[in-house]
mmCIF file of C-alpha atoms and ligand atoms in Angstrom:
data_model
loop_
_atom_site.group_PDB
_atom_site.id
_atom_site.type_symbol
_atom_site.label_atom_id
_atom_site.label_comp_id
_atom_site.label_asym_id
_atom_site.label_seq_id
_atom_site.Cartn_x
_atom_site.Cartn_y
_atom_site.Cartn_z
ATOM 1 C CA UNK V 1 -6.391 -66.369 -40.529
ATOM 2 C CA UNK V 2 -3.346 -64.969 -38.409
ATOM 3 C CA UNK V 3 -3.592 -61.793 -37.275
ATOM 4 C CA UNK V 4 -0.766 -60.560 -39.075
ATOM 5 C CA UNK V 5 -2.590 -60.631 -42.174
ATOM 6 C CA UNK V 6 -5.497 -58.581 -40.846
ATOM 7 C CA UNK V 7 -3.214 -55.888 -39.255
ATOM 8 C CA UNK V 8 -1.400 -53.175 -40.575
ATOM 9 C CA UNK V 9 1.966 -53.423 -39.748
ATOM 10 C CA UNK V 10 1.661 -50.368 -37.667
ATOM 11 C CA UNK V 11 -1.238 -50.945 -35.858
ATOM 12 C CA UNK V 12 0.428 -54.363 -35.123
ATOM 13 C CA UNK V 13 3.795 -52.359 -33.669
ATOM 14 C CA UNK V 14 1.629 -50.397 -31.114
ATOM 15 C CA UNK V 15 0.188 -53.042 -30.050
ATOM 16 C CA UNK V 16 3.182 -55.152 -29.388
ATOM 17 C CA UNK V 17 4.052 -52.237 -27.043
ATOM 18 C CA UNK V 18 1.762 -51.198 -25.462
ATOM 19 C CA UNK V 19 1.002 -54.424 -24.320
ATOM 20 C CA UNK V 20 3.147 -55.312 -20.796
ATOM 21 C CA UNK V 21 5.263 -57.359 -19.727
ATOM 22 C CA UNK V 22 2.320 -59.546 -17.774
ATOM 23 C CA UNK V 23 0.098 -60.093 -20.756
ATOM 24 C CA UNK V 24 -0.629 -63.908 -21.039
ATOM 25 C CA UNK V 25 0.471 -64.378 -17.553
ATOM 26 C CA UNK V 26 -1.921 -66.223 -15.239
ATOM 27 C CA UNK V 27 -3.404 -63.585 -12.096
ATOM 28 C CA UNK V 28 -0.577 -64.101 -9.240
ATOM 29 C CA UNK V 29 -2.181 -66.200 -6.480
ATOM 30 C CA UNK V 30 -1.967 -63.414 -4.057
ATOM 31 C CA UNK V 31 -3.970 -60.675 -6.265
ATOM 32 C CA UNK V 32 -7.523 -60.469 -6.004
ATOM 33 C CA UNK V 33 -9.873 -62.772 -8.062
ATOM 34 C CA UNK V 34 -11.734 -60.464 -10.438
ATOM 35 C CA UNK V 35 -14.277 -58.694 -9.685
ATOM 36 C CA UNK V 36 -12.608 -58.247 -6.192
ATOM 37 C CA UNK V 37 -9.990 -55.757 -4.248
ATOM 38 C CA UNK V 38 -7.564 -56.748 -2.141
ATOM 39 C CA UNK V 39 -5.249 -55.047 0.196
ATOM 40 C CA UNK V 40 -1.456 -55.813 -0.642
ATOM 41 C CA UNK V 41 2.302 -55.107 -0.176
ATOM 42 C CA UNK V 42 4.547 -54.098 -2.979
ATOM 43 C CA UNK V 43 7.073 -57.229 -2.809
ATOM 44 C CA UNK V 44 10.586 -56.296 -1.305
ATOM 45 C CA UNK V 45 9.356 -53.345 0.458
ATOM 46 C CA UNK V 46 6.866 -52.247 3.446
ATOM 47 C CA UNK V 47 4.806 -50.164 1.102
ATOM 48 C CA UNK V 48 1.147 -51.289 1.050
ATOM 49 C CA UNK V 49 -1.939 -50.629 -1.946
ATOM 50 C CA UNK V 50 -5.533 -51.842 -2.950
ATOM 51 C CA UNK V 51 -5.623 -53.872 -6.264
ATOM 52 C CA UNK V 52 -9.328 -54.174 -7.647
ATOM 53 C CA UNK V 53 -9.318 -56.518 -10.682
ATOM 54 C CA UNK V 54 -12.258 -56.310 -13.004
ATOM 55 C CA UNK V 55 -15.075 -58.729 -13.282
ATOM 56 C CA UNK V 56 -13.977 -59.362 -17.216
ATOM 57 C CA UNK V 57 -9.826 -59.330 -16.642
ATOM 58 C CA UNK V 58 -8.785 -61.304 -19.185
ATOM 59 C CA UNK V 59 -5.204 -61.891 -18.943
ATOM 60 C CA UNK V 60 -4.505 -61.833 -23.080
ATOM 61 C CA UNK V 61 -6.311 -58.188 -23.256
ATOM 62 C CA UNK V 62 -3.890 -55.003 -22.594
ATOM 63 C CA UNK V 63 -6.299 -53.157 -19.988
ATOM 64 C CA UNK V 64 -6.419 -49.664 -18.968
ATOM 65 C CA UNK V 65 -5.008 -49.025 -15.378
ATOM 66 C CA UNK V 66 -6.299 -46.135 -12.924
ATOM 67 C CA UNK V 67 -4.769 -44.879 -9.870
ATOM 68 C CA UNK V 68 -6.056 -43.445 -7.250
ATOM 69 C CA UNK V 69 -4.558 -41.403 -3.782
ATOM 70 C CA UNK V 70 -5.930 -40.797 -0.838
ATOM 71 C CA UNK V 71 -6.469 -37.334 0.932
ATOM 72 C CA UNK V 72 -3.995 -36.132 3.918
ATOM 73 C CA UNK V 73 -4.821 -38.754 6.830
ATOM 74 C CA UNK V 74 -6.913 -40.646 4.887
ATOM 75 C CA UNK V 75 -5.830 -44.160 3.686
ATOM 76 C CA UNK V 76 -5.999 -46.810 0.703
ATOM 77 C CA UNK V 77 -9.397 -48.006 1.738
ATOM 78 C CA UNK V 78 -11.410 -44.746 2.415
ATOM 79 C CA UNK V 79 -10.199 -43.473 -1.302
ATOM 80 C CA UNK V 80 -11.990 -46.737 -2.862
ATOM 81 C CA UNK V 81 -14.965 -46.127 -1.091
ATOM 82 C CA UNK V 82 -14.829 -42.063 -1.784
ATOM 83 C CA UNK V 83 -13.223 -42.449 -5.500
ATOM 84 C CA UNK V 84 -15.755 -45.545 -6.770
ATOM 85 C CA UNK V 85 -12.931 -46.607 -8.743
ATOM 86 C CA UNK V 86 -14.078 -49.878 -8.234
ATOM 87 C CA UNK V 87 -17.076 -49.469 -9.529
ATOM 88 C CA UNK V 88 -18.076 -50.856 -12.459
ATOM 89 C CA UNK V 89 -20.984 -48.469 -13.066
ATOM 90 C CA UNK V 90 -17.876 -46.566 -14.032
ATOM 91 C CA UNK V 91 -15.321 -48.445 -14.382
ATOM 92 C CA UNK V 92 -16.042 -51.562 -16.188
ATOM 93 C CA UNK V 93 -13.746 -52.575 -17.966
ATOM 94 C CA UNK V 94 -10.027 -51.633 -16.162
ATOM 95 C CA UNK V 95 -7.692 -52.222 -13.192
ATOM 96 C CA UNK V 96 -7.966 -49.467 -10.393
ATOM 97 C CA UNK V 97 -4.471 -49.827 -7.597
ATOM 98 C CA UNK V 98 -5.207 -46.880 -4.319
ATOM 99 C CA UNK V 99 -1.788 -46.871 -3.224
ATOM 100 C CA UNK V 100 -1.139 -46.237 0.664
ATOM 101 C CA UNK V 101 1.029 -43.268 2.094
ATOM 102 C CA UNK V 102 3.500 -44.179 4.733
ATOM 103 C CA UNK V 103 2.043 -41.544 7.862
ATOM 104 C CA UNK V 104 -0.974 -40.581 6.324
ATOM 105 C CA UNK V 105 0.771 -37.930 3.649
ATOM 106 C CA UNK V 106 1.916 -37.451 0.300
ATOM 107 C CA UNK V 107 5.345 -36.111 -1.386
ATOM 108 C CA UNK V 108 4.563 -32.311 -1.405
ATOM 109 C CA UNK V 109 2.742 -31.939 1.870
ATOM 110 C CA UNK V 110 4.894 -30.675 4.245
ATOM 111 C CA UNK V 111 4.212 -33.547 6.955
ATOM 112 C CA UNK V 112 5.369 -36.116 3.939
ATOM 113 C CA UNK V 113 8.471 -38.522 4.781
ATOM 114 C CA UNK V 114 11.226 -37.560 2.252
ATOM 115 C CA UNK V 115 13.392 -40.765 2.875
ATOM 116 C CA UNK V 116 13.743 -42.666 -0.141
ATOM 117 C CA UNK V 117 12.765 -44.451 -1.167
ATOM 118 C CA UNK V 118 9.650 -42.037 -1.793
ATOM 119 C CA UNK V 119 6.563 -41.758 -3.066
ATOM 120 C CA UNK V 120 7.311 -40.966 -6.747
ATOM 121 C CA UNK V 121 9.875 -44.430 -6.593
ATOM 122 C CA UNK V 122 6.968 -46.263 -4.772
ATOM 123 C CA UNK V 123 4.922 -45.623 -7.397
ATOM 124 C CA UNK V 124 6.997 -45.684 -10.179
ATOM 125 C CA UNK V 125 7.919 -49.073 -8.585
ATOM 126 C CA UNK V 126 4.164 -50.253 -8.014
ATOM 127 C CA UNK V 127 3.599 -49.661 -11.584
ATOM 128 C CA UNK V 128 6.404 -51.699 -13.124
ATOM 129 C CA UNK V 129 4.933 -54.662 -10.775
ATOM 130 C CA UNK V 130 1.575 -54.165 -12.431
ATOM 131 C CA UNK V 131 3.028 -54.301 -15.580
ATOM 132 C CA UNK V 132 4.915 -57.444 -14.817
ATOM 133 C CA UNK V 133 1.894 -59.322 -13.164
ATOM 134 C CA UNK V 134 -0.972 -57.892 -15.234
ATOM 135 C CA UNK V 135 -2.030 -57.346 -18.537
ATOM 136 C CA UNK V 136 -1.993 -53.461 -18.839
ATOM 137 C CA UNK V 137 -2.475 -51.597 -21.612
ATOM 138 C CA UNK V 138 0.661 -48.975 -20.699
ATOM 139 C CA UNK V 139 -1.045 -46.306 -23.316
ATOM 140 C CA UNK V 140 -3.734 -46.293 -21.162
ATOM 141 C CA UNK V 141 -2.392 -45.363 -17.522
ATOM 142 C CA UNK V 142 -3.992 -42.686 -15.383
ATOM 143 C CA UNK V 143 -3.611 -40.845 -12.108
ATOM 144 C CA UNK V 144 -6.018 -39.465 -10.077
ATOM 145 C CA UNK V 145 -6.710 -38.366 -6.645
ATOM 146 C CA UNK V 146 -8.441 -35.927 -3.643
ATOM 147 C CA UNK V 147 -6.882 -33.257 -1.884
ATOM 148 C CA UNK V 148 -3.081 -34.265 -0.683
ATOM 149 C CA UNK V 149 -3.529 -37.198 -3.144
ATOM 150 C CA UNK V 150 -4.517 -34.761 -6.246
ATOM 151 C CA UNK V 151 -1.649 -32.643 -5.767
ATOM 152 C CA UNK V 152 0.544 -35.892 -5.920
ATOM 153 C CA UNK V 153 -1.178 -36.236 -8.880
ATOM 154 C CA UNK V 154 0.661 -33.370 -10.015
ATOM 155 C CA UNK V 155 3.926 -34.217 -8.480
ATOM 156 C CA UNK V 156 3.772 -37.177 -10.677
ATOM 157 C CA UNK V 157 2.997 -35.670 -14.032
ATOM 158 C CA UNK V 158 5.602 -33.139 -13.067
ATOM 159 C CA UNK V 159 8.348 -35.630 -12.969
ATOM 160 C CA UNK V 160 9.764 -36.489 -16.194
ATOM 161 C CA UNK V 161 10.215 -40.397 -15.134
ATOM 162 C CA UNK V 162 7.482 -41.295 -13.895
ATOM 163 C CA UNK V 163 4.649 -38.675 -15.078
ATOM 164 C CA UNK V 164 5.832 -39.751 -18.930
ATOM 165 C CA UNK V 165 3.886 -43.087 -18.173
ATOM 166 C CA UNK V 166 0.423 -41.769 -17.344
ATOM 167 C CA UNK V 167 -1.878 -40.797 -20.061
ATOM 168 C CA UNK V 168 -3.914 -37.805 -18.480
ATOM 169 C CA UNK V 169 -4.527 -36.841 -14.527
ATOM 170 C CA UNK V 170 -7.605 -35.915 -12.454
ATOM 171 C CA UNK V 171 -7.507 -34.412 -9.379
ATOM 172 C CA UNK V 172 -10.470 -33.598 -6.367
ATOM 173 C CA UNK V 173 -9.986 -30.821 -4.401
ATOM 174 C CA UNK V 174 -6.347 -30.729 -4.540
ATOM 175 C CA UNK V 175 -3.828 -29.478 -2.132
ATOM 176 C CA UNK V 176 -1.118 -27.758 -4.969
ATOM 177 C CA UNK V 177 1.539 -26.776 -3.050
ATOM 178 C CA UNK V 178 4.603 -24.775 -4.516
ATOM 179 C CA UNK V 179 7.384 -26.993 -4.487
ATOM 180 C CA UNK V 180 10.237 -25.680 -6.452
ATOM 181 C CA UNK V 181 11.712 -25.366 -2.835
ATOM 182 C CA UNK V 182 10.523 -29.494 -1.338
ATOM 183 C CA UNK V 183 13.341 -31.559 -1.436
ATOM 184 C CA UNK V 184 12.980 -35.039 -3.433
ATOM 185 C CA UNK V 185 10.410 -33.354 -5.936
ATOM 186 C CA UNK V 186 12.180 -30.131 -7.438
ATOM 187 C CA UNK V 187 11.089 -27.934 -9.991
ATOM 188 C CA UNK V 188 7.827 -29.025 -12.456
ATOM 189 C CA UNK V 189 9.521 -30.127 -15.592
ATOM 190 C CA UNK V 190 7.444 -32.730 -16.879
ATOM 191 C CA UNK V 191 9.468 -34.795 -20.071
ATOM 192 C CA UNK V 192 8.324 -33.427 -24.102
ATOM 193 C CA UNK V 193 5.817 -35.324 -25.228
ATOM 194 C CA UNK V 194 3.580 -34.778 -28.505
ATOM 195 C CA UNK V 195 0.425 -35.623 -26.413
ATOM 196 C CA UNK V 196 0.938 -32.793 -23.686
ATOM 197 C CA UNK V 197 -0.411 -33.438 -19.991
ATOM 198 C CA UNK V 198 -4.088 -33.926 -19.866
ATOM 199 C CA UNK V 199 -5.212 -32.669 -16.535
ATOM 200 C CA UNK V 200 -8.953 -31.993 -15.165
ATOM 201 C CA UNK V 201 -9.224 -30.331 -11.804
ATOM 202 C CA UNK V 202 -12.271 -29.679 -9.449
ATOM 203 C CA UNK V 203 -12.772 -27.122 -7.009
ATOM 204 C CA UNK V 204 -15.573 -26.235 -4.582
ATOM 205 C CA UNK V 205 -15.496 -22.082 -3.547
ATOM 206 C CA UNK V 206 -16.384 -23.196 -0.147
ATOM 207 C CA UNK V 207 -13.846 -25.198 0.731
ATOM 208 C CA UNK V 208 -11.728 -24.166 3.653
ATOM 209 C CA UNK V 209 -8.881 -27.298 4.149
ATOM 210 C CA UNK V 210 -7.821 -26.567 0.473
ATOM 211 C CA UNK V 211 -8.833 -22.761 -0.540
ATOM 212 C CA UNK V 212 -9.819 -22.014 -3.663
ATOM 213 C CA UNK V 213 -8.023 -19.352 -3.881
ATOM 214 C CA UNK V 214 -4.900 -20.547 -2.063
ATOM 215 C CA UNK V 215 -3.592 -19.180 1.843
ATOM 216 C CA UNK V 216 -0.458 -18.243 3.139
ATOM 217 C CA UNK V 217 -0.605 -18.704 6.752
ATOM 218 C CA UNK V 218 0.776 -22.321 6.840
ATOM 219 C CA UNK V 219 1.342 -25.019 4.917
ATOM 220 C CA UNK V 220 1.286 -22.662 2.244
ATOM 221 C CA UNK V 221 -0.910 -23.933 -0.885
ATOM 222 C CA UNK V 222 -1.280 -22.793 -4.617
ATOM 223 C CA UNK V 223 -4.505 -20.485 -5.553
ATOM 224 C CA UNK V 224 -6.460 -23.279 -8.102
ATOM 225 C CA UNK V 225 -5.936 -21.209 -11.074
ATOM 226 C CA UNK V 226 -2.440 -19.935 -10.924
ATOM 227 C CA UNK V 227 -1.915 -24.139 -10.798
ATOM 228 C CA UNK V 228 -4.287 -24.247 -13.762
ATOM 229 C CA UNK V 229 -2.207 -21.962 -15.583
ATOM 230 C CA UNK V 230 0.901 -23.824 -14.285
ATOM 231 C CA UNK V 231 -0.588 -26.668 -16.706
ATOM 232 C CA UNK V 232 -1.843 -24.617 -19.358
ATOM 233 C CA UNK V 233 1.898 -23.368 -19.733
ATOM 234 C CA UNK V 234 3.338 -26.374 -19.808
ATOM 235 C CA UNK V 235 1.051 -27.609 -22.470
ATOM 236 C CA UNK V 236 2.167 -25.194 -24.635
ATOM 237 C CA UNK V 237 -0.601 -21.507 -23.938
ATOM 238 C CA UNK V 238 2.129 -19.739 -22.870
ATOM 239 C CA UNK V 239 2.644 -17.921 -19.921
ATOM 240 C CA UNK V 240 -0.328 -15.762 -19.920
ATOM 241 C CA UNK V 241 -2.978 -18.327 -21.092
ATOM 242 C CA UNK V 242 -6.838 -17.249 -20.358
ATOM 243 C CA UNK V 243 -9.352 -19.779 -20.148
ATOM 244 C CA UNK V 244 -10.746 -20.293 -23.833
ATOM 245 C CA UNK V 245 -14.474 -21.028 -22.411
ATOM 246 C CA UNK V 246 -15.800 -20.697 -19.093
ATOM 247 C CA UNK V 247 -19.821 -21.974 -18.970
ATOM 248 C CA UNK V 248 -22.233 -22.805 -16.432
ATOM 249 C CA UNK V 249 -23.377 -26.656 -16.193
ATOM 250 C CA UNK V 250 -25.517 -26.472 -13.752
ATOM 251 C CA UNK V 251 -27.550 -23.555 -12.508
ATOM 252 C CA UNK V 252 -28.098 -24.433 -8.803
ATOM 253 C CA UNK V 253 -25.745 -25.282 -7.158
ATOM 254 C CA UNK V 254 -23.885 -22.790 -9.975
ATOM 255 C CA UNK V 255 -21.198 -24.847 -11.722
ATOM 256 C CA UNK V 256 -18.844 -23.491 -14.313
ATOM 257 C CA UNK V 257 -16.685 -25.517 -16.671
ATOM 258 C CA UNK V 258 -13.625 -23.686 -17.610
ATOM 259 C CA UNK V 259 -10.909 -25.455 -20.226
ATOM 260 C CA UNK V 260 -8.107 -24.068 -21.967
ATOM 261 C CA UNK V 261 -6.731 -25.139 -25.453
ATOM 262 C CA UNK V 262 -3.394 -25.347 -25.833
ATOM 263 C CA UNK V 263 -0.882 -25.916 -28.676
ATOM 264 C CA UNK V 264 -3.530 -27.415 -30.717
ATOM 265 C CA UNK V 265 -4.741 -29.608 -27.927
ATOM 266 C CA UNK V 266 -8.686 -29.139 -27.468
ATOM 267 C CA UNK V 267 -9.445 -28.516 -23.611
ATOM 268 C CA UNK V 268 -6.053 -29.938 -22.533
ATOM 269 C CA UNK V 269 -6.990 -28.141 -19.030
ATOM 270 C CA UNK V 270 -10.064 -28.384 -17.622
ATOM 271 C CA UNK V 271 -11.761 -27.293 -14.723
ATOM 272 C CA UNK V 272 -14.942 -27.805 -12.273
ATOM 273 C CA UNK V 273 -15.480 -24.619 -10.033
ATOM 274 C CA UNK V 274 -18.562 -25.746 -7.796
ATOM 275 C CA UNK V 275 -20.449 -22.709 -5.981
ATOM 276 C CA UNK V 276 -20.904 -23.743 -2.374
ATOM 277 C CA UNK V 277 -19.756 -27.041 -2.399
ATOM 278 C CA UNK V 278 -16.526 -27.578 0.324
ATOM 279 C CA UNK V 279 -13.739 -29.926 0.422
ATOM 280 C CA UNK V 280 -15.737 -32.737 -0.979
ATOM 281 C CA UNK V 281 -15.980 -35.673 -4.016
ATOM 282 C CA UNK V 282 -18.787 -34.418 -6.308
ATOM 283 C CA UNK V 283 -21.529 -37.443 -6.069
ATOM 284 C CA UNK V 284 -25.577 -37.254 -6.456
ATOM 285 C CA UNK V 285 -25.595 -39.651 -3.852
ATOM 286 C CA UNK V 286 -23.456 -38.440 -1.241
ATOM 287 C CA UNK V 287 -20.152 -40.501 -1.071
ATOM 288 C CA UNK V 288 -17.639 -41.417 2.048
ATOM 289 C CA UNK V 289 -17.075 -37.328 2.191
ATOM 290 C CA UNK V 290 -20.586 -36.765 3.328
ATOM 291 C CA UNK V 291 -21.499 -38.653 5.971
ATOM 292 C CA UNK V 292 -17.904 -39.174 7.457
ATOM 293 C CA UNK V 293 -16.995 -35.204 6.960
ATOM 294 C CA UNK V 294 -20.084 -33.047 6.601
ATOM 295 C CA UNK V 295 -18.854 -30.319 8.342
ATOM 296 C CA UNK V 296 -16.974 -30.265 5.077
ATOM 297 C CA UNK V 297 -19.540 -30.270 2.473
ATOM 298 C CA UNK V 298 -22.357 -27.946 3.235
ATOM 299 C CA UNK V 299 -24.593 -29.231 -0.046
ATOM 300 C CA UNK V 300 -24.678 -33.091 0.902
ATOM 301 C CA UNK V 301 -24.540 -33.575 -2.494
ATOM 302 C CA UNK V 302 -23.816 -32.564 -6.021
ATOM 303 C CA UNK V 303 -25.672 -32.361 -9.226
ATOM 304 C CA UNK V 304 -23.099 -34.552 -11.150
ATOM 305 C CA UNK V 305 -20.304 -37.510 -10.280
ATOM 306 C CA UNK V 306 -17.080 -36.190 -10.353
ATOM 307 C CA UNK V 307 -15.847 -39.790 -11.298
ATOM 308 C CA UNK V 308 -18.060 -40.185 -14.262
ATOM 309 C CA UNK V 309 -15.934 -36.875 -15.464
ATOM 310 C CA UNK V 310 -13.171 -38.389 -15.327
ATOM 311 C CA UNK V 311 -13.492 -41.477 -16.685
ATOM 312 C CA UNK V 312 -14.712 -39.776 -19.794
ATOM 313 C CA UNK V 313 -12.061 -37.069 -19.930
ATOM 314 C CA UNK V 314 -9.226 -40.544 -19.053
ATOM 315 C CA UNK V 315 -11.274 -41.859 -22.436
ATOM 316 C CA UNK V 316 -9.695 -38.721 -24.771
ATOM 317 C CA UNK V 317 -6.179 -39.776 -24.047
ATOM 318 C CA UNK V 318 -3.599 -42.167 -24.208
ATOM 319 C CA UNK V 319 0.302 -42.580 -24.671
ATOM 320 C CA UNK V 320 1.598 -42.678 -28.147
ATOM 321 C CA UNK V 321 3.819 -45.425 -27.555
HETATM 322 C C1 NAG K 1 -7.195 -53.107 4.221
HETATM 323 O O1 NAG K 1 -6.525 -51.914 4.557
HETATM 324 C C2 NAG K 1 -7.351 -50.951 5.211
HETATM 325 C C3 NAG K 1 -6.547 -49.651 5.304
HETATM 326 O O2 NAG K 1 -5.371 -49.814 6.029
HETATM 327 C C4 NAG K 1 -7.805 -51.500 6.540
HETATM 328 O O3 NAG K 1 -8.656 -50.560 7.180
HETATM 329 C C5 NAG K 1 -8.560 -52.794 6.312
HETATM 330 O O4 NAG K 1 -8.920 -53.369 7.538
HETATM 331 C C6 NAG K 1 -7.697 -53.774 5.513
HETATM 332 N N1 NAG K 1 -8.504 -54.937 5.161
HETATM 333 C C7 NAG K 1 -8.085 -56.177 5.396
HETATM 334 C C8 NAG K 1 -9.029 -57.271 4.996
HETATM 335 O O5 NAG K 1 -7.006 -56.394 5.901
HETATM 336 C C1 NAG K 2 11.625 -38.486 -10.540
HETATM 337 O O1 NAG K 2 11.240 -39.746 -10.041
HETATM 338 C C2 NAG K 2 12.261 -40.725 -10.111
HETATM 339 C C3 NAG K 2 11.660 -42.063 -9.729
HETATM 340 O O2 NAG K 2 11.137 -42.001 -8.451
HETATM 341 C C4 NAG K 2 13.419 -40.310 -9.211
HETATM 342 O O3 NAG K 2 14.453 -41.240 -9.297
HETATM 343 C C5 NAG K 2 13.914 -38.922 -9.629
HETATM 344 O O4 NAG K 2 14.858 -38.469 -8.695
HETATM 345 C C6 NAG K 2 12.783 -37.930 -9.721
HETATM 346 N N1 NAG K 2 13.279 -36.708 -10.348
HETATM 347 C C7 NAG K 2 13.290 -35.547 -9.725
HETATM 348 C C8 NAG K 2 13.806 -34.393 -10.509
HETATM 349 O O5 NAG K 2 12.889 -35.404 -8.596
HETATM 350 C C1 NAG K 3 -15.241 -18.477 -14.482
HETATM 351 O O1 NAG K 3 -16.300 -17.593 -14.157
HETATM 352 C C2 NAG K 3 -16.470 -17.302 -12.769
HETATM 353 C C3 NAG K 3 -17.622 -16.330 -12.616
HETATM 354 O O2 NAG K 3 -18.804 -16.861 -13.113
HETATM 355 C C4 NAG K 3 -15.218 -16.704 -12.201
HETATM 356 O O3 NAG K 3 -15.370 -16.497 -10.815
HETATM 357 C C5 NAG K 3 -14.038 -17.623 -12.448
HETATM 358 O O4 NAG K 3 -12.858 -17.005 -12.000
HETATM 359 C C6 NAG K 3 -13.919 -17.904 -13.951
HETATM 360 N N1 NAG K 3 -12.758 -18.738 -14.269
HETATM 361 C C7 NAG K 3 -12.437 -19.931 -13.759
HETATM 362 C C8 NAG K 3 -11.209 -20.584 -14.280
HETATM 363 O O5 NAG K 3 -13.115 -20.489 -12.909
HETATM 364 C C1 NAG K 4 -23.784 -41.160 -9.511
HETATM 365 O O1 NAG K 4 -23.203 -42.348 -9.011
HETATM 366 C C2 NAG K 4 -24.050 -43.152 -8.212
HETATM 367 C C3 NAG K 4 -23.238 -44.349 -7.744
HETATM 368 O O2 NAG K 4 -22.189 -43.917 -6.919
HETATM 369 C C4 NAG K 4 -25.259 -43.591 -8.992
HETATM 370 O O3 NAG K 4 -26.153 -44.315 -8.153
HETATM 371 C C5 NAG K 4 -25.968 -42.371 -9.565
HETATM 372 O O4 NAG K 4 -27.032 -42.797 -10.402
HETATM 373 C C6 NAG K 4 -24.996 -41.544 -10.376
HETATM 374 N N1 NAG K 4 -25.659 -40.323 -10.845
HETATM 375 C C7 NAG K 4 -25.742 -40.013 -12.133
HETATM 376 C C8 NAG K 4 -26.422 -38.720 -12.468
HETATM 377 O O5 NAG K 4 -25.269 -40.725 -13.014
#
């Protein structure tokens, strides 16, 4: 039987596109065989990223596609290790790209190069060579990343180009800087969309690179929850949104879960806030933030993985296409 006749012509629509440009095309030579990363160079340019390619890539099956960015200094390689994107204890089943920053920094940051092209066109570039050379599912994009690399996360779903192609956003520890004032990002003003701006945020209390509660004596950064309501507006609570539950997951360490509903949208906003625990990756097994930087994270380790979080919370959304 064809699978026209088993479809509804709908369901047969969103599929055809969804589906990119690259399904049906053989893995380019230079990408990694699956089940393997590789480091590589966005064609035409000097910007460089880590592709990991499944175990089970299939080149005729749209598949989810994750990104993930590196903290300020860090680089492509250190965020696989720290993120476990490539892992397929958690990720089994999609394509996970860490791209590179130029000098070690991200759009927003004040030490971030402004030239363009910049970050948001690298990656809004990276993605449409993805699409070309892979089979992605483009309902099913996601950004994610620690510190410097979380608040790009933001920058992204903040700008109405390239943020309308990712699905929902994660971020580590971010580094939310206000950039109304940063030339080449501009004001937040993410595009309409029906499905809102999924976003999931952790925090430790104790972390003193990015503050909890924000500082002002240089490099000026966001507190976490005037951010949190940043997102919460734009998903439609309103200027004044409150948390609608805010409940402890785990006694000791203390960790509260704090979401906010918005415009319909069940926990649209969510939030981690992790008594004690510093600028780290929540792991229970200790990850590249504990050994390498443990001045950092007093606890050693955490009573849950931060990236089985948000995997699940990626899981709720996708594009309506
Ligand atoms: C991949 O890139 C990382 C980060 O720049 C680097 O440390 C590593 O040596 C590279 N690996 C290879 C095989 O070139
Ligand atoms: C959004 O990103 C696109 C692609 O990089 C860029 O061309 C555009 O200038 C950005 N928009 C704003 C308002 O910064
Ligand atoms: C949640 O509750 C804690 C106190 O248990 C409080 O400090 C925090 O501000 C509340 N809200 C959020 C969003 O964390
Ligand atoms: C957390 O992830 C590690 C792998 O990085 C795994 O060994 C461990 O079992 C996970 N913990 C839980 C509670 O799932």
């Amino acid at each position: 039987m064809r699978l026209t006749s088993l479809l509804p012509l709908a369901a047969l629509a969103s599929l055809s596109t969804a589906q990119s440009k690259g399904c049906g095309r053989a893995l380019p030579c230079s990408f990694p065989e699956a089940g393997t990363s590789h480091n590589l160079t966005l064609p035409g340019t000097d910007r460089r990223y880590r592709l990991y390619i499944p175990a089970n890539y299939d080149k005729n099956k749209p598949t989810p596609l994750y990104f993930s960015f590196h903290g300020a200094t860090r680089d492509m390689l250190e965020e696989e290790a720290l993120s476990q994107f490539s892992n397929p204890q958690f990720n089994p089943n999609g394509i996970a790209v860490y791209p590179d920053s130029t000098n070690g920094y991200w759009l927003s940051n004040p030490n971030a190069d402004l030239s363009r092209p910049n970050d948001l066109d690298f990656t809004n570039d990276l993605l449409d060579h993805m699409e070309e050379n892979l089979c992605i599912d483009k309902s099913r994009v996601y950004s994610a990343g620690k510190s410097n690399g979380g608040g790009f996360t933001s920058v992204i779903a903040c700008n109405a180009t390239v943020g309308s192609r990712f699905a929902a956003f994660a971020s580590v520890s971010g580094a939310y800087y206000d950039t109304d004032e940063t030339e080449g990002i501009g004001p937040c003003e993410p595009a309409e969309r029906e499905e809102g701006y999924p976003f999931l945020e952790f925090h430790g209390t104790a972390d003193t690179t990015a503050p909890i509660d924000g500082n002002t004596e240089k490099n000026a950064k966001l507190p976490v929850i005037d951010f949190l309501h940043g997102w919460a507006a734009r998903n439609g609570c309103g200027d004044n949104a409150r948390w609608a539950r805010n409940e402890t997951v785990f006694v000791k360490p203390l960790v509260k879960h704090a979401s906010w509903d918005c415009d319909g949208k069940k926990e649209i906003v969510q939030h981690y806030r992790e008594s004690e625990n510093g600028h780290c990756w929540p792991s229970t097994v200790g990850n590249d933030d504990y050994p390498e930087h443990a001045d950092q994270c007093p606890l050693g380790k955490s009573p849950y993985n931060a990236t089985e979080y948000i995997f699940e919370f990626f899981a709720g959304y996708r594009l309506n296409l």
